[in-house]
Short mmCIF file of C-alpha atoms and ligand atoms in Angstrom, two decimals:
data_model
loop_
_atom_site.label_atom_id
_atom_site.label_comp_id
_atom_site.label_asym_id
_atom_site.label_seq_id
_atom_site.Cartn_x
_atom_site.Cartn_y
_atom_site.Cartn_z
CA MET G 1 -21.18 7.00 -17.73
CA ILE G 2 -21.00 3.72 -15.72
CA ALA G 3 -23.71 3.67 -13.48
CA TYR G 4 -22.58 2.84 -10.52
CA ARG G 5 -24.06 1.66 -6.61
CA SER G 6 -23.69 3.76 -3.58
CA LEU G 7 -21.27 3.43 -0.91
CA ARG G 8 -21.82 5.02 2.05
CA VAL G 9 -19.12 6.64 4.31
CA ALA G 10 -19.09 7.87 7.92
CA LEU G 11 -16.16 10.84 9.07
CA LEU G 12 -15.87 10.86 12.32
CA GLY G 13 -14.06 14.12 13.62
CA GLY G 14 -13.13 16.63 11.42
CA GLY G 15 -9.92 17.65 12.92
CA SER G 16 -6.50 17.91 11.17
CA VAL G 17 -6.68 14.57 9.33
CA GLY G 18 -10.29 14.19 8.98
CA SER G 19 -10.69 17.55 7.42
CA GLN G 20 -8.45 16.47 5.02
CA VAL G 21 -9.91 13.47 4.20
CA ALA G 22 -12.80 15.00 3.61
CA ARG G 23 -11.52 17.73 1.05
CA LEU G 24 -9.24 14.75 -0.92
CA LEU G 25 -13.10 12.72 -0.87
CA ILE G 26 -15.03 15.37 -2.62
CA GLU G 27 -12.23 15.99 -5.46
CA HIS G 28 -11.38 13.16 -5.89
CA GLY G 29 -15.11 11.47 -5.79
CA PRO G 30 -15.16 10.38 -9.52
CA GLU G 31 -11.72 8.59 -9.72
CA LEU G 32 -12.57 6.35 -6.42
CA ALA G 33 -15.19 5.21 -7.21
CA GLN G 34 -14.12 3.91 -10.70
CA ARG G 35 -11.06 2.49 -8.64
CA VAL G 36 -13.26 1.12 -5.73
CA GLY G 37 -16.55 0.07 -8.24
CA ALA G 38 -19.22 2.11 -6.25
CA GLU G 39 -19.25 5.67 -5.19
CA LEU G 40 -18.09 6.62 -1.62
CA GLU G 41 -21.11 9.03 -0.87
CA LEU G 42 -20.01 11.12 1.50
CA VAL G 43 -22.88 11.73 4.23
CA GLY G 44 -21.44 13.61 7.14
CA ILE G 45 -18.66 14.36 9.79
CA ALA G 46 -19.46 14.19 12.62
CA VAL G 47 -17.62 16.35 15.21
CA ARG G 48 -17.51 18.51 18.99
CA ASP G 49 -18.26 22.13 17.28
CA VAL G 50 -20.70 22.29 13.82
CA ASP G 51 -19.65 25.87 13.76
CA ALA G 52 -15.80 26.02 14.85
CA LYS G 53 -13.60 27.47 12.27
CA ARG G 54 -11.56 25.02 9.84
CA ASP G 55 -8.97 25.83 7.91
CA VAL G 56 -10.55 22.75 5.13
CA GLU G 57 -13.95 24.60 3.57
CA LEU G 58 -16.61 22.09 3.09
CA PRO G 59 -20.84 22.27 3.16
CA ARG G 60 -21.82 23.66 6.59
CA GLU G 61 -24.78 20.36 5.76
CA LEU G 62 -22.11 17.54 6.38
CA TYR G 63 -21.47 18.88 10.00
CA THR G 64 -23.38 17.07 12.83
CA THR G 65 -22.31 16.63 16.11
CA ASP G 66 -24.73 13.57 16.62
CA ALA G 67 -22.23 10.37 15.79
CA GLU G 68 -23.94 8.25 17.13
CA THR G 69 -27.43 8.09 13.96
CA LEU G 70 -24.07 9.54 11.36
CA ILE G 71 -23.18 5.40 11.99
CA LEU G 72 -26.16 3.54 11.44
CA GLY G 73 -27.00 2.47 8.34
CA ALA G 74 -23.62 3.19 6.97
CA ASP G 75 -21.45 1.04 4.79
CA VAL G 76 -17.96 2.62 5.93
CA VAL G 77 -17.00 5.03 9.33
CA VAL G 78 -13.37 6.25 8.79
CA GLU G 79 -13.18 6.74 12.39
CA LEU G 80 -10.71 10.19 13.24
CA ILE G 81 -11.41 10.89 16.61
CA GLY G 82 -8.77 9.94 18.83
CA GLY G 83 -8.98 9.20 22.45
CA LEU G 84 -10.19 6.21 24.13
CA GLU G 85 -13.70 7.48 24.43
CA PRO G 86 -15.80 7.67 23.09
CA ALA G 87 -14.36 6.64 19.67
CA ARG G 88 -14.39 2.82 21.27
CA THR G 89 -18.45 3.03 21.74
CA LEU G 90 -18.47 4.24 18.22
CA VAL G 91 -15.99 1.43 16.49
CA LEU G 92 -17.83 -1.56 18.16
CA GLN G 93 -21.41 -0.08 17.34
CA ALA G 94 -20.48 0.24 13.57
CA LEU G 95 -18.71 -3.06 14.07
CA ARG G 96 -21.38 -4.56 15.15
CA SER G 97 -24.41 -2.99 12.29
CA GLY G 98 -21.39 -4.65 9.87
CA ALA G 99 -19.76 -1.61 8.71
CA ASP G 100 -16.07 -1.56 8.30
CA VAL G 101 -14.23 0.35 10.65
CA VAL G 102 -10.75 2.99 9.25
CA THR G 103 -9.08 4.18 12.02
CA ALA G 104 -6.10 6.54 12.86
CA ASN G 105 -6.46 6.22 16.64
CA LYS G 106 -3.10 4.14 17.56
CA ALA G 107 -4.02 4.72 21.60
CA LEU G 108 -7.27 3.16 20.60
CA LEU G 109 -5.44 0.32 19.43
CA ALA G 110 -2.85 -0.43 21.38
CA THR G 111 -5.49 -0.43 24.03
CA HIS G 112 -9.20 -2.35 23.12
CA GLY G 113 -7.28 -3.26 19.66
CA PRO G 114 -8.56 -7.36 20.86
CA GLU G 115 -11.89 -6.03 21.62
CA LEU G 116 -12.30 -4.34 18.27
CA PHE G 117 -10.38 -6.89 16.32
CA GLU G 118 -13.16 -9.62 17.62
CA ALA G 119 -16.24 -7.65 17.45
CA ALA G 120 -15.08 -7.33 13.78
CA GLU G 121 -14.42 -10.85 13.13
CA GLN G 122 -18.00 -11.86 14.46
CA VAL G 123 -19.48 -10.33 11.85
CA GLY G 124 -17.00 -10.69 8.57
CA ALA G 125 -16.28 -6.50 9.32
CA GLN G 126 -12.68 -5.44 8.18
CA LEU G 127 -11.06 -3.19 10.94
CA SER G 128 -7.89 -1.18 8.91
CA TYR G 129 -5.72 0.57 10.38
CA GLU G 130 -2.65 2.06 8.15
CA ALA G 131 -2.56 5.38 9.09
CA ALA G 132 -2.11 4.96 12.64
CA VAL G 133 1.36 3.57 12.97
CA ALA G 134 3.99 6.06 11.14
CA GLY G 135 1.04 8.36 9.88
CA ALA G 136 1.08 8.18 5.34
CA ILE G 137 4.20 5.32 5.57
CA PRO G 138 2.72 2.10 3.87
CA ILE G 139 3.69 -0.31 7.06
CA ILE G 140 0.72 -2.21 8.36
CA ARG G 141 -0.25 -3.24 4.64
CA PRO G 142 3.29 -4.37 3.99
CA LEU G 143 3.53 -6.12 6.61
CA ARG G 144 0.34 -8.18 6.95
CA GLU G 145 -0.04 -8.46 3.32
CA SER G 146 3.83 -8.55 1.71
CA LEU G 147 5.19 -10.08 3.87
CA ALA G 148 2.43 -12.59 5.06
CA GLY G 149 4.26 -15.44 3.73
CA ASP G 150 8.14 -15.24 5.36
CA ARG G 151 9.11 -14.62 8.86
CA VAL G 152 9.77 -11.05 10.39
CA LYS G 153 12.60 -11.39 13.27
CA ARG G 154 13.28 -7.73 14.26
CA ILE G 155 11.58 -4.39 13.82
CA LEU G 156 13.47 -0.33 14.64
CA GLY G 157 11.39 1.60 14.06
CA ILE G 158 11.27 5.42 14.11
CA VAL G 159 7.60 5.82 14.88
CA ASN G 160 7.55 9.07 16.92
CA GLY G 161 8.90 12.67 14.60
CA THR G 162 8.82 15.10 16.96
CA THR G 163 11.10 12.83 19.67
CA ASN G 164 12.78 12.75 15.67
CA PHE G 165 12.74 16.32 15.19
CA ILE G 166 13.81 16.72 18.76
CA LEU G 167 17.31 14.41 18.79
CA ASP G 168 18.40 15.45 15.74
CA ARG G 169 18.37 19.45 16.02
CA MET G 170 20.54 17.74 19.37
CA ASP G 171 22.42 16.27 17.24
CA THR G 172 22.73 18.60 14.51
CA SER G 173 23.35 22.45 17.02
CA GLY G 174 24.58 21.48 19.61
CA ALA G 175 21.50 22.23 22.09
CA ASP G 176 19.82 20.66 24.66
CA LEU G 177 16.33 19.10 25.04
CA ASP G 178 14.82 21.80 26.31
CA ASP G 179 15.78 24.16 23.46
CA ALA G 180 15.42 21.81 20.63
CA LEU G 181 11.48 20.55 22.45
CA ALA G 182 10.78 24.54 21.90
CA VAL G 183 11.94 24.86 18.82
CA ALA G 184 9.41 21.95 17.75
CA THR G 185 7.31 23.44 19.98
CA GLU G 186 7.56 27.21 17.52
CA LEU G 187 6.61 25.04 14.21
CA GLY G 188 3.86 22.93 15.54
CA TYR G 189 5.61 19.49 15.56
CA ALA G 190 4.75 19.52 19.24
CA GLU G 191 1.28 19.48 21.57
CA ALA G 192 1.26 22.01 24.36
CA ASP G 193 1.40 19.02 26.80
CA PRO G 194 4.19 16.79 24.79
CA THR G 195 4.09 14.29 27.32
CA ALA G 196 2.95 11.36 25.09
CA ASP G 197 5.95 12.09 22.12
CA ILE G 198 8.94 12.09 24.55
CA GLY G 199 7.51 10.44 27.30
CA GLY G 200 7.80 7.56 24.64
CA TYR G 201 4.01 6.66 24.77
CA ASP G 202 2.94 7.22 21.74
CA ALA G 203 5.62 5.28 20.79
CA ALA G 204 5.36 1.99 23.34
CA GLN G 205 1.69 2.27 21.19
CA LYS G 206 2.65 2.18 17.93
CA ALA G 207 5.70 -0.71 19.15
CA ALA G 208 2.02 -2.70 20.64
CA ILE G 209 0.91 -2.71 16.78
CA LEU G 210 3.00 -3.31 14.94
CA ALA G 211 4.79 -6.62 16.96
CA SER G 212 1.04 -7.90 17.54
CA LEU G 213 1.45 -7.85 14.05
CA ALA G 214 4.16 -8.71 12.91
CA PHE G 215 4.73 -12.36 15.36
CA HIS G 216 1.24 -13.06 14.83
CA THR G 217 1.14 -12.85 18.46
CA THR G 218 -1.35 -9.97 20.85
CA VAL G 219 1.44 -7.45 23.01
CA PRO G 220 -0.70 -5.92 24.90
CA ILE G 221 0.44 -2.03 25.46
CA GLU G 222 1.01 -3.11 29.59
CA SER G 223 3.62 -5.09 27.92
CA VAL G 224 6.08 -2.78 26.38
CA HIS G 225 8.63 -1.12 27.81
CA ARG G 226 8.85 2.66 27.33
CA GLU G 227 11.60 4.96 29.13
CA GLY G 228 11.37 8.54 26.52
CA ILE G 229 13.71 10.77 25.86
CA THR G 230 13.31 13.10 28.80
CA SER G 231 16.85 12.17 30.08
CA VAL G 232 19.02 12.66 27.16
CA THR G 233 22.01 15.13 27.55
CA ALA G 234 23.54 17.12 24.96
CA ALA G 235 26.90 15.96 25.65
CA GLN G 236 25.31 12.44 25.35
CA ILE G 237 24.43 13.44 21.94
CA GLU G 238 27.82 14.65 21.38
CA SER G 239 30.37 11.56 22.57
CA ALA G 240 28.12 9.45 20.56
CA ARG G 241 28.24 11.82 17.61
CA LYS G 242 32.65 11.85 18.04
CA ALA G 243 32.50 8.31 18.71
CA GLY G 244 30.01 7.52 14.80
CA TYR G 245 26.98 6.97 16.56
CA VAL G 246 23.85 9.39 16.70
CA VAL G 247 20.93 9.05 19.03
CA LYS G 248 17.29 8.02 18.40
CA LEU G 249 13.90 6.96 20.00
CA LEU G 250 13.31 3.53 19.01
CA ALA G 251 10.13 1.50 19.01
CA ILE G 252 12.54 -1.58 18.61
CA CYS G 253 9.59 -5.23 17.90
CA GLU G 254 11.79 -8.87 17.61
CA ARG G 255 12.20 -12.20 17.79
CA LEU G 256 13.83 -12.85 20.95
CA THR G 257 14.43 -16.50 22.70
CA ASP G 258 13.96 -16.94 25.91
CA PRO G 259 17.58 -16.82 28.82
CA ASP G 260 16.58 -19.42 30.84
CA THR G 261 13.50 -21.24 29.16
CA GLY G 262 15.38 -21.77 25.76
CA GLU G 263 12.14 -21.29 24.34
CA GLU G 264 10.92 -18.35 21.47
CA GLY G 265 8.92 -15.26 22.92
CA VAL G 266 8.92 -11.82 21.29
CA SER G 267 10.02 -8.99 22.43
CA ALA G 268 8.28 -5.33 22.82
CA ARG G 269 10.31 -2.26 23.79
CA VAL G 270 10.63 1.53 23.33
CA TYR G 271 14.30 4.25 24.58
CA PRO G 272 16.24 6.12 23.12
CA ALA G 273 19.11 4.11 21.36
CA LEU G 274 22.32 4.54 20.30
CA VAL G 275 22.78 3.63 16.29
CA ASP G 276 25.40 3.81 13.79
CA ARG G 277 25.72 6.69 11.51
CA ARG G 278 26.95 4.21 9.35
CA HIS G 279 23.26 1.97 9.77
CA PRO G 280 19.80 3.58 7.34
CA LEU G 281 17.83 5.10 10.43
CA ALA G 282 20.83 7.22 11.43
CA ALA G 283 19.98 8.78 8.04
CA VAL G 284 16.18 9.65 9.31
CA HIS G 285 15.89 13.36 9.56
CA GLY G 286 13.89 16.24 10.71
CA ALA G 287 9.96 15.27 11.69
CA ASN G 288 10.59 12.65 9.20
CA ASN G 289 9.64 8.44 10.56
CA ALA G 290 11.12 5.47 9.23
CA VAL G 291 10.52 1.84 9.86
CA PHE G 292 13.07 -1.35 9.00
CA VAL G 293 11.85 -4.87 8.86
CA GLU G 294 14.70 -7.54 9.23
CA ALA G 295 12.18 -10.80 7.91
CA GLU G 296 13.96 -13.98 7.20
CA ALA G 297 13.60 -14.59 4.27
CA ALA G 298 13.01 -10.89 2.65
CA GLY G 299 16.33 -10.09 5.09
CA SER G 300 15.98 -5.71 5.84
CA LEU G 301 13.68 -3.98 4.46
CA MET G 302 13.41 0.43 5.68
CA PHE G 303 9.90 1.97 4.73
CA TYR G 304 9.83 5.83 5.31
CA GLY G 305 8.27 9.17 5.07
CA ALA G 306 6.20 11.90 6.75
CA GLY G 307 4.94 9.71 10.34
CA ALA G 308 2.14 12.90 11.00
CA GLY G 309 0.20 15.56 9.35
CA GLY G 310 -3.36 16.08 7.97
CA VAL G 311 -2.95 15.47 4.11
CA GLU G 312 0.07 13.22 4.29
CA THR G 313 -2.19 10.81 7.15
CA ALA G 314 -5.13 11.33 4.98
CA SER G 315 -3.50 9.42 2.31
CA ALA G 316 -3.00 6.73 4.47
CA VAL G 317 -6.89 6.07 5.59
CA LEU G 318 -8.18 7.01 2.21
CA GLY G 319 -5.57 3.82 0.45
CA ASP G 320 -8.19 1.88 4.18
CA LEU G 321 -11.22 3.49 2.74
CA VAL G 322 -10.33 2.32 -1.47
CA ALA G 323 -9.50 -0.88 -0.05
CA VAL G 324 -11.95 -2.18 2.13
CA ALA G 325 -15.24 -0.52 -0.19
CA ARG G 326 -13.23 -2.24 -2.65
CA ARG G 327 -14.48 -6.09 -0.45
CA HIS G 328 -18.11 -4.66 0.17
CA VAL G 329 -18.32 -4.96 -4.00
CA VAL G 330 -16.55 -7.67 -4.45
CA GLY G 331 -17.86 -9.15 -0.66
CA GLY G 332 -16.63 -11.55 1.63
CA PRO G 333 -15.52 -11.51 5.25
CA GLY G 334 -13.39 -8.88 6.20
CA LEU G 335 -9.31 -9.46 7.52
CA ALA G 336 -8.85 -10.98 10.88
CA GLU G 337 -6.47 -10.60 12.55
CA SER G 338 -4.13 -13.18 13.55
CA THR G 339 -2.89 -14.03 16.57
CA HIS G 340 -2.25 -17.57 16.29
CA ALA G 341 1.05 -17.74 17.19
CA SER G 342 0.20 -17.06 20.82
CA LEU G 343 4.38 -15.78 21.68
CA PRO G 344 4.22 -14.86 25.27
CA VAL G 345 5.49 -11.17 25.84
CA LEU G 346 9.06 -10.82 27.65
CA GLU G 347 10.59 -9.00 30.47
CA ILE G 348 12.77 -5.76 29.67
CA GLY G 349 15.50 -8.32 31.85
CA LYS G 350 15.62 -11.09 29.29
CA VAL G 351 16.27 -8.65 25.89
CA ILE G 352 19.65 -9.48 25.11
CA THR G 353 21.31 -6.13 23.17
CA ARG G 354 24.68 -4.29 23.04
CA TYR G 355 25.68 -1.11 25.63
CA ALA G 356 27.23 2.37 26.19
CA VAL G 357 27.76 2.91 29.76
CA THR G 358 30.30 6.27 30.59
CA ILE G 359 31.48 6.46 34.53
CA GLU G 360 33.60 8.57 36.07
CA VAL G 361 36.12 7.05 38.22
CA THR G 362 39.17 7.91 40.51
CA ASP G 363 41.87 8.62 38.44
CA GLU G 364 44.55 5.96 40.61
CA PRO G 365 46.21 2.07 39.60
CA GLY G 366 43.84 -0.14 39.54
CA VAL G 367 41.17 1.64 39.18
CA LEU G 368 40.62 -0.28 35.65
CA ALA G 369 40.61 -3.47 37.02
CA THR G 370 38.67 -3.01 39.33
CA VAL G 371 35.88 -1.69 37.14
CA ALA G 372 36.49 -4.72 34.68
CA ARG G 373 35.75 -7.23 37.04
CA ILE G 374 32.76 -5.96 38.34
CA PHE G 375 31.37 -6.52 34.37
CA ALA G 376 33.02 -9.38 34.47
CA ASP G 377 31.52 -10.51 37.51
CA HIS G 378 27.89 -10.12 35.74
CA GLU G 379 29.52 -12.41 32.51
CA VAL G 380 29.57 -8.34 30.50
CA SER G 381 31.84 -8.39 28.29
CA VAL G 382 33.93 -6.07 27.35
CA GLU G 383 33.63 -5.24 24.14
CA GLN G 384 36.06 -1.27 24.33
CA LEU G 385 37.14 0.48 26.22
CA GLU G 386 38.31 4.03 26.24
CA GLN G 387 40.03 6.36 28.35
CA SER G 388 40.45 10.61 29.22
CA VAL G 389 41.37 12.48 31.92
CA SER G 390 38.95 15.36 32.99
CA ALA G 391 40.02 16.83 35.22
CA ALA G 392 42.96 16.63 38.11
CA GLY G 393 42.04 12.74 40.01
CA THR G 394 39.15 11.37 37.60
CA ALA G 395 39.18 9.61 34.15
CA THR G 396 35.93 8.89 32.30
CA LEU G 397 35.30 5.16 31.52
CA VAL G 398 33.29 4.89 28.44
CA ILE G 399 33.07 1.21 28.19
CA GLY G 400 31.68 -0.35 25.23
CA THR G 401 29.92 -4.43 25.73
CA HIS G 402 29.42 -7.30 23.69
CA HIS G 403 25.74 -8.50 23.71
CA ALA G 404 25.17 -8.64 27.15
CA ARG G 405 21.49 -9.67 28.91
CA GLU G 406 19.80 -6.50 30.54
CA SER G 407 19.73 -8.30 33.82
CA ALA G 408 22.86 -8.74 34.06
CA LEU G 409 24.58 -5.23 32.39
CA ALA G 410 21.20 -3.76 35.17
CA GLU G 411 22.98 -5.36 38.20
CA THR G 412 26.55 -4.89 36.94
CA VAL G 413 25.50 -0.60 36.83
CA THR G 414 24.28 -1.91 40.54
CA ALA G 415 28.06 -2.72 41.96
CA LEU G 416 29.16 0.10 39.50
CA GLU G 417 27.22 2.54 41.79
CA ALA G 418 28.47 0.71 45.05
CA SER G 419 31.64 0.84 43.55
CA PRO G 420 34.54 3.35 45.94
CA VAL G 421 36.36 3.97 42.49
CA VAL G 422 33.12 4.66 40.81
CA SER G 423 32.31 8.59 40.84
CA GLN G 424 28.85 8.88 38.55
CA ILE G 425 27.78 6.43 35.54
CA ALA G 426 27.26 9.14 34.07
CA SER G 427 25.11 7.52 30.99
CA VAL G 428 23.72 3.87 29.84
CA LEU G 429 22.96 3.80 26.72
CA ARG G 430 21.76 0.00 24.75
CA VAL G 431 23.67 0.29 21.82
CA GLU G 432 21.30 -1.16 18.55
CA GLY G 433 20.56 -2.17 14.69
CA ALA G 434 23.95 -4.10 14.65
N1 NAD Z 501 -2.68 14.35 13.39
C1 NAD Z 501 -1.41 13.91 12.65
O1 NAD Z 501 -0.44 14.47 12.01
C2 NAD Z 501 -1.96 12.53 12.42
C3 NAD Z 501 -1.29 11.58 12.46
C4 NAD Z 501 -1.33 9.73 13.01
C5 NAD Z 501 -2.33 9.45 13.36
N2 NAD Z 501 -3.08 10.25 13.95
C6 NAD Z 501 -4.68 10.27 14.39
O2 NAD Z 501 -5.53 10.80 13.42
C7 NAD Z 501 -6.34 11.08 15.04
C8 NAD Z 501 -7.16 12.23 14.37
O3 NAD Z 501 -6.52 14.05 14.58
P1 NAD Z 501 -5.79 14.66 14.25
O4 NAD Z 501 -4.86 15.18 14.43
O5 NAD Z 501 -6.68 14.44 13.19
O6 NAD Z 501 -6.74 15.50 15.39
P2 NAD Z 501 -8.02 16.77 15.95
O7 NAD Z 501 -8.45 17.05 17.04
O8 NAD Z 501 -7.77 16.94 15.23
O9 NAD Z 501 -9.88 17.06 15.70
C9 NAD Z 501 -10.76 16.08 15.82
C10 NAD Z 501 -11.41 15.86 15.37
O10 NAD Z 501 -12.39 14.63 16.39
C11 NAD Z 501 -13.53 15.33 16.70
N3 NAD Z 501 -14.04 15.39 17.41
C12 NAD Z 501 -14.26 15.19 19.50
N4 NAD Z 501 -14.52 14.43 20.55
C13 NAD Z 501 -15.62 14.48 20.19
C14 NAD Z 501 -17.33 13.83 20.17
N5 NAD Z 501 -17.08 13.34 21.30
N6 NAD Z 501 -17.72 13.83 18.52
C15 NAD Z 501 -17.43 13.44 17.33
N7 NAD Z 501 -16.39 14.30 17.29
C16 NAD Z 501 -15.45 14.65 17.81
C17 NAD Z 501 -13.30 17.27 16.83
O11 NAD Z 501 -14.49 18.01 16.92
C18 NAD Z 501 -12.38 16.82 15.86
O12 NAD Z 501 -13.27 17.43 14.02
C19 NAD Z 501 -6.00 10.65 16.28
O13 NAD Z 501 -6.80 9.44 16.85
C20 NAD Z 501 -4.82 10.66 15.86
O14 NAD Z 501 -3.82 9.98 16.53
C21 NAD Z 501 -3.10 11.73 13.80
N1 HSE Z 502 2.46 12.87 17.69
C1 HSE Z 502 2.41 12.31 16.41
C2 HSE Z 502 1.51 12.25 15.45
C3 HSE Z 502 1.43 11.01 14.96
O1 HSE Z 502 1.16 10.17 15.66
C4 HSE Z 502 3.78 12.23 16.08
O2 HSE Z 502 5.12 12.98 16.55
O3 HSE Z 502 5.50 12.08 15.76
NA1 NA Z 503 1.02 4.06 8.59
#
């Protein structure tokens, strides 16, 4: 029998993820000890209510409501409370005491990441967060370690399971947003208040985390352009399907050249976009997540799987826990967050992508020429045009553009709206993944 030293693990939060982390830590204790070279001793679980009813049965004496005392003397603190406070204060306390911290808290990292990483670096502790983006899917460690020698050009992520479920349901059944959301709620994917998911806030937090890591640059959550799925209609999805596209809520992190200065910058943005049905991201169904990474040398890589779920997310948390525990055994400082590139984060107007614009026009001679002139006047080049006669005297035009600057497209749309030949702009969607 090998006599291992023991590492004290304090768990903050015993909910969906926390309870599974605790269960697996207890059940797989001996095996994990061998992998780490030290025993992982779960010293307690901080919760709001010790007597709350729980799905996972664990020894009652593990529970406490006193998180501050629990973290004293811990070697590793696992934060699974969620939200900004008290999570921020507790994580800072833990790091300043020299403990390593593992968290799944995307809101905390996207909002207070720099402060927390600095606190960790000051004492040589490590802050790990694989579970914060795309749950069980390994994406943080691949970006941080496997691709550390490469140059990431672009990340296209389906990082919110609830909205992917809703859009997929709309695509496969023809349902409208409200009906698909109702199914997502019934099946337990969507929260009672679905704003964070359908408003794109959750995906924007993940975009900020991914962009910071991929581009070695601090990307504040405020600089992430965010549009949710609330205005996506069944009609948009239907016409996308007919044209060979699917609508996906994408978190996009991209290295690009500032069109005004010629200097390198980055963009982080979240919006529903058209994706070609032949693109690997189009095959991501239900509540699954996938992150498509394009790197200079590695080419295209896709990371796919369960982006949420208590036990699935616990897998990522335990992976981090084993890694930081090994470091405790071996010694040496934790891996600091790299922000050396410090690239400017460019506003949405400077992004260059493709667009599909659907407009309703009066069906008269010269209308097409007028519309084409508006695009040309704003230097937006038309790649494809499809016309169908919708009702007497009106026609629907679906115009696909070549790559164009977002600000030029916005000006084109404003000019179209003001034109007497245009009765309505039915839809403007970006086309991504090409
Ligand atoms: N559930 C998922 O599928 C999933 C996926 C990825 C990431 N995450 C992240 O994991 C974290 C935890 O999520 P969850 O779904 O397990 O949450 P949950 O609501 O199920 O659990 C939260 C736990 O924290 C405890 N808690 C709340 N306030 C507290 C306080 N002030 N002091 C002590 N304990 C307190 C609660 O008692 C509960 O045990 C969040 O950051 C979440 O974003 C969750
Ligand atoms: N609400 C999130 C959970 C994981 O962050 C989702 O739907 O993907
Ligand atoms: Na992950």
